[in-house]
Short mmCIF file of N, CA and C in Angstrom, two decimals:
data_model
loop_
_atom_site.label_atom_id
_atom_site.label_comp_id
_atom_site.label_asym_id
_atom_site.label_seq_id
_atom_site.Cartn_x
_atom_site.Cartn_y
_atom_site.Cartn_z
N MET Z 26 -66.20 107.58 -1.12
CA MET Z 26 -67.11 108.39 -0.35
C MET Z 26 -66.40 109.66 0.04
N GLY Z 27 -67.09 110.82 -0.08
CA GLY Z 27 -66.51 112.11 0.26
C GLY Z 27 -66.44 112.32 1.75
N GLY Z 28 -65.86 113.45 2.14
CA GLY Z 28 -65.76 113.81 3.54
C GLY Z 28 -67.10 114.26 4.09
N ILE Z 29 -67.11 114.53 5.36
CA ILE Z 29 -68.33 114.96 6.01
C ILE Z 29 -68.66 116.38 5.55
N LYS Z 30 -69.88 116.53 5.06
CA LYS Z 30 -70.33 117.82 4.59
C LYS Z 30 -71.20 118.53 5.62
N GLU Z 31 -71.93 117.75 6.41
CA GLU Z 31 -72.90 118.37 7.31
C GLU Z 31 -73.18 117.44 8.48
N VAL Z 32 -73.30 118.03 9.68
CA VAL Z 32 -73.67 117.29 10.89
C VAL Z 32 -74.84 118.01 11.52
N SER Z 33 -75.85 117.25 11.91
CA SER Z 33 -77.02 117.88 12.51
C SER Z 33 -77.47 117.12 13.75
N PHE Z 34 -77.64 117.88 14.81
CA PHE Z 34 -78.23 117.36 16.05
C PHE Z 34 -79.66 117.89 16.18
N SER Z 35 -80.28 118.24 15.06
CA SER Z 35 -81.59 118.87 15.09
C SER Z 35 -82.66 118.00 15.76
N ALA Z 36 -82.55 116.69 15.64
CA ALA Z 36 -83.53 115.82 16.30
C ALA Z 36 -83.48 116.00 17.81
N PHE Z 37 -82.31 116.25 18.35
CA PHE Z 37 -82.16 116.45 19.79
C PHE Z 37 -82.78 117.78 20.21
N VAL Z 38 -82.55 118.80 19.39
CA VAL Z 38 -83.07 120.14 19.69
C VAL Z 38 -84.59 120.15 19.61
N SER Z 39 -85.14 119.50 18.59
CA SER Z 39 -86.59 119.59 18.38
C SER Z 39 -87.41 118.51 19.09
N ASN Z 40 -86.83 117.36 19.39
CA ASN Z 40 -87.63 116.26 19.92
C ASN Z 40 -87.50 116.00 21.42
N LEU Z 41 -86.43 116.47 22.04
CA LEU Z 41 -86.24 116.19 23.46
C LEU Z 41 -87.03 117.17 24.33
N SER Z 42 -87.51 116.65 25.45
CA SER Z 42 -88.12 117.53 26.45
C SER Z 42 -87.04 118.46 26.98
N PRO Z 43 -87.40 119.56 27.59
CA PRO Z 43 -86.38 120.48 28.14
C PRO Z 43 -85.42 119.78 29.10
N ALA Z 44 -85.91 118.91 29.95
CA ALA Z 44 -85.04 118.20 30.90
C ALA Z 44 -84.09 117.26 30.16
N ALA Z 45 -84.60 116.53 29.18
CA ALA Z 45 -83.75 115.60 28.42
C ALA Z 45 -82.72 116.36 27.60
N PHE Z 46 -83.11 117.51 27.04
CA PHE Z 46 -82.15 118.31 26.27
C PHE Z 46 -81.05 118.83 27.18
N ALA Z 47 -81.40 119.27 28.37
CA ALA Z 47 -80.38 119.75 29.32
C ALA Z 47 -79.43 118.61 29.69
N CYS Z 48 -79.96 117.42 29.88
CA CYS Z 48 -79.14 116.23 30.17
C CYS Z 48 -78.22 115.94 28.99
N PHE Z 49 -78.78 115.94 27.79
CA PHE Z 49 -78.00 115.70 26.58
C PHE Z 49 -76.85 116.71 26.46
N LYS Z 50 -77.15 117.97 26.72
CA LYS Z 50 -76.14 119.02 26.61
C LYS Z 50 -74.99 118.79 27.59
N VAL Z 51 -75.29 118.37 28.81
CA VAL Z 51 -74.24 118.07 29.79
C VAL Z 51 -73.36 116.93 29.27
N LEU Z 52 -73.99 115.86 28.75
CA LEU Z 52 -73.22 114.72 28.23
C LEU Z 52 -72.38 115.14 27.02
N LEU Z 53 -72.95 115.90 26.11
CA LEU Z 53 -72.23 116.37 24.93
C LEU Z 53 -71.05 117.24 25.32
N ASP Z 54 -71.29 118.22 26.18
CA ASP Z 54 -70.22 119.15 26.59
C ASP Z 54 -69.11 118.44 27.35
N THR Z 55 -69.48 117.52 28.23
CA THR Z 55 -68.48 116.76 28.99
C THR Z 55 -67.58 115.96 28.05
N ALA Z 56 -68.19 115.24 27.12
CA ALA Z 56 -67.40 114.44 26.17
C ALA Z 56 -66.55 115.33 25.29
N ARG Z 57 -67.12 116.41 24.76
CA ARG Z 57 -66.36 117.29 23.88
C ARG Z 57 -65.15 117.88 24.61
N ASP Z 58 -65.34 118.33 25.84
CA ASP Z 58 -64.23 118.89 26.61
C ASP Z 58 -63.11 117.88 26.81
N LYS Z 59 -63.48 116.64 27.12
CA LYS Z 59 -62.46 115.60 27.33
C LYS Z 59 -61.76 115.23 26.03
N ILE Z 60 -62.49 115.21 24.93
CA ILE Z 60 -61.89 114.89 23.63
C ILE Z 60 -60.92 115.99 23.22
N VAL Z 61 -61.30 117.23 23.42
CA VAL Z 61 -60.43 118.35 23.06
C VAL Z 61 -59.15 118.31 23.90
N GLN Z 62 -59.26 118.00 25.19
CA GLN Z 62 -58.11 117.98 26.09
C GLN Z 62 -57.19 116.79 25.87
N ALA Z 63 -57.77 115.60 25.67
CA ALA Z 63 -56.94 114.39 25.68
C ALA Z 63 -57.25 113.40 24.56
N GLY Z 64 -58.07 113.78 23.60
CA GLY Z 64 -58.42 112.86 22.52
C GLY Z 64 -59.57 111.95 22.93
N PRO Z 65 -60.06 111.16 21.99
CA PRO Z 65 -61.17 110.23 22.28
C PRO Z 65 -60.83 109.30 23.43
N GLN Z 66 -61.78 109.12 24.33
CA GLN Z 66 -61.58 108.31 25.53
C GLN Z 66 -62.26 106.94 25.44
N GLY Z 67 -63.23 106.81 24.57
CA GLY Z 67 -63.99 105.57 24.51
C GLY Z 67 -65.15 105.56 25.49
N GLU Z 68 -64.86 105.94 26.74
CA GLU Z 68 -65.91 106.04 27.75
C GLU Z 68 -65.73 107.36 28.49
N TYR Z 69 -66.86 107.97 28.81
CA TYR Z 69 -66.86 109.28 29.46
C TYR Z 69 -67.65 109.18 30.75
N GLU Z 70 -67.36 110.08 31.67
CA GLU Z 70 -68.05 110.10 32.95
C GLU Z 70 -68.51 111.51 33.26
N ALA Z 71 -69.73 111.62 33.74
CA ALA Z 71 -70.25 112.89 34.22
C ALA Z 71 -70.83 112.63 35.60
N PRO Z 72 -70.46 113.43 36.58
CA PRO Z 72 -71.03 113.24 37.92
C PRO Z 72 -72.55 113.42 37.89
N LEU Z 73 -73.24 112.49 38.48
CA LEU Z 73 -74.70 112.55 38.52
C LEU Z 73 -75.16 113.84 39.20
N ALA Z 74 -74.48 114.26 40.25
CA ALA Z 74 -74.84 115.49 40.95
C ALA Z 74 -74.75 116.70 40.02
N GLN Z 75 -73.72 116.74 39.16
CA GLN Z 75 -73.57 117.84 38.19
C GLN Z 75 -74.73 117.83 37.22
N LEU Z 76 -75.08 116.66 36.75
CA LEU Z 76 -76.16 116.55 35.79
C LEU Z 76 -77.48 116.98 36.42
N LEU Z 77 -77.72 116.55 37.66
CA LEU Z 77 -78.95 116.94 38.35
C LEU Z 77 -79.01 118.45 38.55
N GLU Z 78 -77.88 119.05 38.88
CA GLU Z 78 -77.82 120.49 39.11
C GLU Z 78 -77.96 121.28 37.81
N GLU Z 79 -77.16 120.95 36.79
CA GLU Z 79 -77.13 121.72 35.56
C GLU Z 79 -78.38 121.53 34.70
N SER Z 80 -79.02 120.39 34.82
CA SER Z 80 -80.19 120.14 33.99
C SER Z 80 -81.49 120.41 34.73
N ALA Z 81 -81.41 120.72 36.02
CA ALA Z 81 -82.59 120.98 36.84
C ALA Z 81 -83.54 119.78 36.86
N ILE Z 82 -82.99 118.60 36.74
CA ILE Z 82 -83.78 117.38 36.83
C ILE Z 82 -83.83 116.99 38.30
N GLY Z 83 -84.99 116.60 38.78
CA GLY Z 83 -85.19 116.39 40.20
C GLY Z 83 -84.56 115.15 40.80
N ASP Z 84 -84.50 114.05 40.05
CA ASP Z 84 -84.01 112.82 40.67
C ASP Z 84 -83.44 111.86 39.62
N VAL Z 85 -82.90 110.76 40.11
CA VAL Z 85 -82.25 109.78 39.23
C VAL Z 85 -83.25 109.16 38.26
N GLU Z 86 -84.47 108.95 38.70
CA GLU Z 86 -85.49 108.37 37.80
C GLU Z 86 -85.75 109.30 36.61
N ALA Z 87 -85.77 110.59 36.87
CA ALA Z 87 -85.97 111.56 35.79
C ALA Z 87 -84.76 111.57 34.85
N VAL Z 88 -83.56 111.39 35.40
CA VAL Z 88 -82.36 111.30 34.56
C VAL Z 88 -82.48 110.08 33.64
N ALA Z 89 -82.90 108.95 34.22
CA ALA Z 89 -83.07 107.73 33.42
C ALA Z 89 -84.08 107.95 32.30
N SER Z 90 -85.18 108.63 32.60
CA SER Z 90 -86.18 108.92 31.56
C SER Z 90 -85.59 109.83 30.48
N SER Z 91 -84.79 110.80 30.89
CA SER Z 91 -84.14 111.69 29.93
C SER Z 91 -83.19 110.92 29.03
N ILE Z 92 -82.44 110.00 29.61
CA ILE Z 92 -81.51 109.19 28.82
C ILE Z 92 -82.27 108.33 27.82
N LYS Z 93 -83.43 107.81 28.23
CA LYS Z 93 -84.25 107.04 27.28
C LYS Z 93 -84.66 107.91 26.09
N GLU Z 94 -85.01 109.16 26.35
CA GLU Z 94 -85.34 110.08 25.25
C GLU Z 94 -84.14 110.29 24.34
N ILE Z 95 -82.97 110.49 24.94
CA ILE Z 95 -81.75 110.73 24.16
C ILE Z 95 -81.45 109.53 23.26
N ILE Z 96 -81.66 108.34 23.77
CA ILE Z 96 -81.39 107.12 23.00
C ILE Z 96 -82.28 107.05 21.75
N GLN Z 97 -83.47 107.64 21.81
CA GLN Z 97 -84.39 107.59 20.68
C GLN Z 97 -83.99 108.51 19.52
N CYS Z 98 -83.14 109.49 19.79
CA CYS Z 98 -82.74 110.46 18.76
C CYS Z 98 -81.50 109.98 18.01
N ARG Z 99 -81.31 110.53 16.83
CA ARG Z 99 -80.16 110.18 16.00
C ARG Z 99 -79.44 111.44 15.54
N VAL Z 100 -78.13 111.31 15.39
CA VAL Z 100 -77.30 112.37 14.82
C VAL Z 100 -77.30 112.14 13.31
N ASP Z 101 -77.61 113.19 12.56
CA ASP Z 101 -77.61 113.10 11.09
C ASP Z 101 -76.25 113.56 10.58
N VAL Z 102 -75.61 112.70 9.79
CA VAL Z 102 -74.30 113.03 9.23
C VAL Z 102 -74.37 112.82 7.72
N LYS Z 103 -74.06 113.88 6.99
CA LYS Z 103 -74.02 113.77 5.54
C LYS Z 103 -72.56 113.60 5.12
N LYS Z 104 -72.26 112.47 4.50
CA LYS Z 104 -70.93 112.18 3.98
C LYS Z 104 -71.07 112.02 2.48
N GLY Z 105 -70.39 112.89 1.77
CA GLY Z 105 -70.52 112.82 0.32
C GLY Z 105 -71.98 112.99 -0.07
N GLU Z 106 -72.49 112.04 -0.80
CA GLU Z 106 -73.88 112.10 -1.23
C GLU Z 106 -74.80 111.26 -0.35
N PHE Z 107 -74.26 110.69 0.72
CA PHE Z 107 -75.04 109.80 1.56
C PHE Z 107 -75.37 110.42 2.91
N GLN Z 108 -76.53 110.08 3.44
CA GLN Z 108 -76.97 110.55 4.74
C GLN Z 108 -76.91 109.35 5.71
N TYR Z 109 -76.23 109.52 6.84
CA TYR Z 109 -76.11 108.48 7.86
C TYR Z 109 -76.79 108.96 9.14
N PHE Z 110 -77.33 108.02 9.89
CA PHE Z 110 -77.99 108.33 11.16
C PHE Z 110 -77.35 107.49 12.25
N TYR Z 111 -76.73 108.17 13.22
CA TYR Z 111 -76.04 107.48 14.31
C TYR Z 111 -76.71 107.78 15.64
N PRO Z 112 -76.77 106.78 16.50
CA PRO Z 112 -77.20 107.09 17.87
C PRO Z 112 -76.08 107.88 18.56
N PHE Z 113 -76.44 108.75 19.47
CA PHE Z 113 -75.43 109.53 20.19
C PHE Z 113 -74.66 108.64 21.16
N LEU Z 114 -75.35 107.75 21.84
CA LEU Z 114 -74.73 106.89 22.85
C LEU Z 114 -74.59 105.46 22.36
N SER Z 115 -73.42 104.87 22.61
CA SER Z 115 -73.25 103.44 22.32
C SER Z 115 -73.49 102.61 23.57
N SER Z 116 -73.33 103.24 24.73
CA SER Z 116 -73.60 102.58 26.01
C SER Z 116 -73.83 103.65 27.06
N VAL Z 117 -74.56 103.31 28.10
CA VAL Z 117 -74.78 104.25 29.19
C VAL Z 117 -75.21 103.48 30.44
N ARG Z 118 -74.68 103.92 31.59
CA ARG Z 118 -75.08 103.33 32.87
C ARG Z 118 -74.86 104.36 33.97
N ILE Z 119 -75.61 104.22 35.03
CA ILE Z 119 -75.42 105.06 36.20
C ILE Z 119 -74.83 104.16 37.27
N GLU Z 120 -73.66 104.55 37.74
CA GLU Z 120 -72.92 103.68 38.66
C GLU Z 120 -72.10 104.54 39.62
N GLY Z 121 -72.27 104.30 40.91
CA GLY Z 121 -71.45 104.98 41.91
C GLY Z 121 -71.48 106.50 41.82
N GLY Z 122 -72.65 107.08 41.56
CA GLY Z 122 -72.76 108.53 41.49
C GLY Z 122 -72.26 109.14 40.19
N LEU Z 123 -71.96 108.29 39.21
CA LEU Z 123 -71.49 108.77 37.91
C LEU Z 123 -72.37 108.24 36.79
N ILE Z 124 -72.53 109.04 35.76
CA ILE Z 124 -73.11 108.53 34.52
C ILE Z 124 -71.92 108.19 33.65
N LYS Z 125 -71.82 106.93 33.28
CA LYS Z 125 -70.73 106.46 32.43
C LYS Z 125 -71.34 106.13 31.08
N TYR Z 126 -70.74 106.68 30.02
CA TYR Z 126 -71.33 106.48 28.71
C TYR Z 126 -70.25 106.43 27.64
N GLY Z 127 -70.59 105.72 26.58
CA GLY Z 127 -69.72 105.62 25.43
C GLY Z 127 -70.43 106.16 24.21
N MET Z 128 -69.63 106.53 23.22
CA MET Z 128 -70.16 107.01 21.95
C MET Z 128 -69.48 106.27 20.81
N PHE Z 129 -70.16 106.21 19.70
CA PHE Z 129 -69.57 105.60 18.54
C PHE Z 129 -68.42 106.47 18.04
N GLN Z 130 -67.41 105.84 17.50
CA GLN Z 130 -66.21 106.54 17.03
C GLN Z 130 -66.56 107.65 16.04
N GLU Z 131 -67.54 107.42 15.20
CA GLU Z 131 -67.93 108.42 14.22
C GLU Z 131 -68.42 109.70 14.90
N ILE Z 132 -69.13 109.55 15.99
CA ILE Z 132 -69.64 110.71 16.73
C ILE Z 132 -68.50 111.38 17.49
N GLU Z 133 -67.66 110.59 18.14
CA GLU Z 133 -66.51 111.15 18.87
C GLU Z 133 -65.66 112.04 17.96
N SER Z 134 -65.45 111.60 16.73
CA SER Z 134 -64.58 112.35 15.82
C SER Z 134 -65.19 113.68 15.40
N LEU Z 135 -66.51 113.81 15.51
CA LEU Z 135 -67.19 115.04 15.10
C LEU Z 135 -67.25 116.09 16.20
N LEU Z 136 -67.21 115.68 17.45
CA LEU Z 136 -67.47 116.59 18.56
C LEU Z 136 -66.49 117.74 18.74
N PRO Z 137 -65.19 117.56 18.54
CA PRO Z 137 -64.28 118.68 18.81
C PRO Z 137 -64.60 119.94 18.01
N ASN Z 138 -65.15 119.81 16.84
CA ASN Z 138 -65.42 120.96 15.98
C ASN Z 138 -66.89 121.33 15.89
N TYR Z 139 -67.71 120.78 16.79
CA TYR Z 139 -69.14 121.01 16.69
C TYR Z 139 -69.67 121.59 17.99
N SER Z 140 -70.56 122.56 17.87
CA SER Z 140 -71.31 123.03 19.02
C SER Z 140 -72.76 123.21 18.59
N LEU Z 141 -73.67 123.01 19.51
CA LEU Z 141 -75.07 123.16 19.19
C LEU Z 141 -75.36 124.61 18.82
N PRO Z 142 -76.18 124.84 17.82
CA PRO Z 142 -76.51 126.21 17.45
C PRO Z 142 -77.06 126.98 18.66
N GLY Z 143 -76.55 128.18 18.83
CA GLY Z 143 -77.03 129.03 19.91
C GLY Z 143 -76.45 128.71 21.28
N THR Z 144 -75.51 127.74 21.34
CA THR Z 144 -74.94 127.37 22.64
C THR Z 144 -73.45 127.63 22.72
N GLY Z 145 -72.86 128.19 21.69
CA GLY Z 145 -71.43 128.51 21.74
C GLY Z 145 -70.69 127.59 20.94
#
């Protein structure tokens, strides 16, 4: 099997509501920053207050609904001649004012070199 030729988060861009996309972006950016600084962590944490502020989501229930939307989307990865579809999150929970989430290793390995189009 060849190397990764293409990665697409287009399902997230086109299918998520604005609030869910903002939530997704906070989770993506938080994980990418931590991976770049210290390598894959396995589990990541984002303060719920930060997510509420940066995504303009009104409350925890709306965050939960946004996370449900995120879970429905898949990351498209083309490796060699094959197309793979991975969920962005392998686990997620809200605990003690933090959103704690994990990602599949395949997704973690892609994040350091990827940014959403138009977002830097």
